[in-house]
Amino acid sequence: MEKMQSNGGEHVNAAYDPTLDEPPVYEVNGDSRAIRPSVVSAFGHDTLDRLPNIDFYRNAGSVSGHRAVRPSLQELHDVFQKNGAISVPDTVEDDGEGSDGTPSDDVELAVPLDSKGGAVKFGWIRGVLVRCMLNIWGVMLFIRLSWVFGQAGWGLGTVVIALSCVVTTITCLSMSAICTNGVVRGGGAYYLISRSLGPEFGGSIGLIFAFANAVAVAMYVVGFAETVVDLLKENNVLMVDPLNDIRIVGCITVVLLLGISVAGMEWEAKAQIVLLVILLAAIVNVFVGTFIPPTAEKKSQGIFNYDLNIFMENFPPDFRNGESFFSVFSIFFPAATGILAGANISGDLKDPQAAIPKGTLLAIVITAITYLGVALCVSASVVRDATGNLTDLITSEAPCVGSALAACELGYNFSSCAVETCKFGAMNNFQVMTMVSGFGPVIIAGTFSATLSSALASLVSAPKVFQALCKDNIYTALHFFAKGYGKNDEPIRGYILTFIISVAFILVGDLNAIAPIISNFFLASYALINFSCFHASYAKSPGWRPAYKYYNMWLSLLGALLCCGVMFVINWWAALITYALEILLYLYVTVKKPDVNWGSSTQAVTFVSAVSNALSLSGTEDHVKNFRPQILALTGAARSRPALLDLAHCFSKNYGLCLTCEVIVGPRSEALPEMNAGMEKNQQWLRKTKRKAFYSAVVCESYREGVETLLQASGLGRMKPNTLMVGFKTNWKISGAEEVQSYVGVLHDAFDFEYGTLILRMNQGLDVSHIVEAEEETLKSAKEQQALENEFMPNGGKAKGLFRKSRKSSQQVLTTRVSVCGPPPPQVAKMNEKLVQASAHFKTKQPKGTIDVWWLFDDGGLTLLLPYILTTRKKWKDCKLRIFIAGQPGRSDLDKEEMKSLLQKFRIKCTDIIVIDDIHLKPRNDSLKKLEDMIEPFRLHENTKESAQVEAMRKEHSWKITDEELDAFEEKTNLQVRLNELLRENSKTANLIVVSMPIARKETISDFLYMAWLDILTKDLPPIVLIRGNHKSVLTFYS
């Protein structure tokens, strides 16, 4: 984010006046608000420092209170000006922007309080406890529980309930820890997972979870409709046929439930209370019925009073029809999957942090006791098999044989059930609860209540979770459903979508096939909630401070593994489908990279892993086989020299370190704001343009000092740069002596610190900073113009219809008046165009051609290794290596064979090896003339002057090239000129030329002569890189 400099900006603090008791007032967008009462009483004197207060820690747009702005460090530390103005950085701007339209990194962002006053908020009983109990108490309680305990016996049946409770309880403990680690807003499971594990996990499970709730509405409604149709069938009042009657009743029911939901959360909560009362009456009815003496008809159907023999007979399992413990468990477990009903409406709770743990845990305990109590009562009073015949009594002609010994002792002979299937008993009749109860119709009403309450909870949960997901804009196509209506921000659009999905599944869906998938969707959410808790604990981030302490990271991991195991127990193919969908959505969100930062535990674990890996690397010595170039590129701002950055990125790619560095020269007080403003902006640009590099900047009084700091301090442990990469200073001839000395001094420093050194030269140049600045100025002017236009447009510039057209035309007009200075001259514009094209040279795929490597001096192999690395990159795969070496006349073939053998040992392929045996020849006169003209302005010419004058000139112009120096290094100077001739002769068509860099000995060769060497060597050539390694081997032929 761009930070404002210390002498300007929108946010102005009035200068502090010590005569006033009140603290300074911060003006934000014209609305003054005091930070906090005077602190004179606390410290005995007035001060700009503030006492700790919650308002300083709120995020922009907080719904729970106004955000206060604390004094910045600069305000307290900078030189005080009584009548001056001190700015507040943009980072504290309270712009009130919510998460509509853009992903939010603020847990408190929402619609402001004044527009949503009077919103209905629930406490932990109505909001969480009641909802969870109603969702957990499903039709299982009245229809299948007796069958589960008949198959498994009450011994293993108790284990089934206990195991289910273990999974849900561990999940609840994990959820409680996450809930109490900060403010919780709407979105339920999605919100908890996304803020803990990040948008990738949250976005994938959020969509799946919302869809599961929508389809669950259809499942529960069909269960209700089937019960209604059974009653219609008994009374011979079917409307069409059983299947179509189920559809008709189901659709009517969904419409009624939708009406209750759309009416508002208050009406929905009242409906839930009514359903809870009916459900409680049905449960009590079962317990009461077990104490009422059974009639003869009930006894013939296997229903008796409490009897120890029946209880013990029902203890062992009696699995039939291919059932097993796991199949019975898979049928029961979905009944326990209602624990998120309260969390799903977290945005409608008064205090989610307290309500969710308390209400959910208590709901699990109450429902577990209820399930177990009802099941044990039935197990103690109902036999497994009964004929239902009043005449099946014990007689001398029909002795009692088989397994139904408890019934025999009570005078009934059900031994025929051993050879034929009976219709009654806990194993055979799903209506056992109705027959056991004191009044059967109450059980039917309880069944209705259980299905309708679960359907209503799912119908509310799905839109709420979906709305939270859409508000974060992770899936941009779904943002239409983010809008809320009314005082409770009701997701009406989400309700309609949920209604359409549920009606569709009621009409055409095969619910028996889809039921296991839905159960697995819920379990996947539980698994990720558990994993979120484990992950956050494992990361040991200082920000992980849950108020709820009764959790354990390893227990949470166990819970996650149990959930994954149960998914396969319920249905293996449904589990695979769930995993596949989650992985696909995860990959989609990962590729899209939503621009959010929620401080997830994934970030924390990544940081911990990075530190751990860096520490483990530091304990290992570097080995030549593992050498890779770690580039420190002096690009200036990240956008200033894109060609230099792109080539550096080609060397490092994703496998090595690449630092793009900038030295900001100037007084620290003036340069620091510029550096701070550019840090995030430059790194963001690198991320957006997919350059895998880090931006680093330093402020120094001189350029060379800044580079020296970077060379010494950059990196971490073994992850330190080992190669300096700079652009060639093309304007050295018109720069001052100080600039040239600084540039050459940087190269000397790189050699001193044993860095490999690269210099890139392109004929068009590298620096596009002036073009970037002009572009930014254009965008800034465009924004200002758009802001002015928006003032005259309705809805703050969000125009529709005709307004949108006029807005487009205004942009066209804007381009004609955006340049204050007018268009550049044609010649300059053409140069800029060529410069922009050249700046993208290394970003695009290179055409077929060669990389010519002039490996003239052995520098450890860096001059050969870097071009080879380029050929392994996708952009350079069509480029072949050509190796040029210097050879002695008369032994070219021998030199070529030696180099070929060396390259084979290094396992580096090349298309050709060219031996240059005339490199020692003197360059042509016209080439020498070019060099002489180049250095003429910088020569001292002491041989033509008197000694006194020479001494004075040497003192005044110590940097100039002396005749003595030119004579001493004539051969080396001629070599650079000769090399340029050979390069133009042999490598004029190469895609890239790599040449061994000449070295200038310190305090021996003047800076301007060295620059002349580099200039004449690389002049009028394709893109060329001068490379000099640090003379330590980076290649080896040993395995």
mmCIF file of N, CA and C in Angstrom, residues 730 761-766 838 988 1018-1024:
data_model
loop_
_atom_site.group_PDB
_atom_site.id
_atom_site.type_symbol
_atom_site.label_atom_id
_atom_site.label_comp_id
_atom_site.label_asym_id
_atom_site.label_seq_id
_atom_site.Cartn_x
_atom_site.Cartn_y
_atom_site.Cartn_z
ATOM 1 N N THR A 730 25.241 2.878 -19.871
ATOM 2 C CA THR A 730 25.451 3.385 -21.239
ATOM 3 C C THR A 730 25.775 4.873 -21.271
ATOM 4 N N ARG A 761 24.066 -5.860 -21.341
ATOM 5 C CA ARG A 761 23.957 -4.680 -22.199
ATOM 6 C C ARG A 761 23.027 -4.981 -23.371
ATOM 7 N N MET A 762 22.108 -4.058 -23.624
ATOM 8 C CA MET A 762 21.246 -4.109 -24.797
ATOM 9 C C MET A 762 21.358 -2.774 -25.507
ATOM 10 N N ASN A 763 21.391 -2.798 -26.814
ATOM 11 C CA ASN A 763 21.607 -1.566 -27.579
ATOM 12 C C ASN A 763 20.566 -0.501 -27.273
ATOM 13 N N GLN A 764 19.317 -0.921 -27.066
ATOM 14 C CA GLN A 764 18.259 0.053 -26.830
ATOM 15 C C GLN A 764 18.282 0.608 -25.407
ATOM 16 N N GLY A 765 19.032 -0.042 -24.507
ATOM 17 C CA GLY A 765 19.065 0.372 -23.112
ATOM 18 C C GLY A 765 18.166 -0.511 -22.257
ATOM 19 N N LEU A 766 18.201 -0.285 -20.952
ATOM 20 C CA LEU A 766 17.446 -1.115 -20.002
ATOM 21 C C LEU A 766 16.453 -0.314 -19.173
ATOM 22 N N ALA A 838 12.285 -3.716 -26.335
ATOM 23 C CA ALA A 838 13.495 -4.387 -25.842
ATOM 24 C C ALA A 838 13.321 -4.838 -24.390
ATOM 25 N N LYS A 988 27.064 -12.054 -34.637
ATOM 26 C CA LYS A 988 26.143 -10.953 -34.912
ATOM 27 C C LYS A 988 24.688 -11.408 -34.915
ATOM 28 N N THR A 1018 31.486 -4.490 -25.887
ATOM 29 C CA THR A 1018 30.080 -4.877 -26.047
ATOM 30 C C THR A 1018 29.330 -4.013 -27.044
ATOM 31 N N LYS A 1019 30.022 -3.171 -27.766
ATOM 32 C CA LYS A 1019 29.365 -2.181 -28.630
ATOM 33 C C LYS A 1019 28.780 -2.817 -29.889
ATOM 34 N N ASP A 1020 27.583 -2.347 -30.276
ATOM 35 C CA ASP A 1020 26.931 -2.716 -31.535
ATOM 36 C C ASP A 1020 26.765 -4.225 -31.692
ATOM 37 N N LEU A 1021 26.212 -4.865 -30.667
ATOM 38 C CA LEU A 1021 26.030 -6.315 -30.662
ATOM 39 C C LEU A 1021 24.618 -6.664 -30.200
ATOM 40 N N PRO A 1022 24.182 -7.895 -30.458
ATOM 41 C CA PRO A 1022 22.915 -8.348 -29.865
ATOM 42 C C PRO A 1022 23.033 -8.322 -28.329
ATOM 43 N N PRO A 1023 21.932 -8.650 -27.608
ATOM 44 C CA PRO A 1023 22.031 -8.659 -26.138
ATOM 45 C C PRO A 1023 23.244 -9.458 -25.676
ATOM 46 N N ILE A 1024 24.052 -8.847 -24.851
ATOM 47 C CA ILE A 1024 25.317 -9.455 -24.451
ATOM 48 C C ILE A 1024 25.457 -9.398 -22.930
#
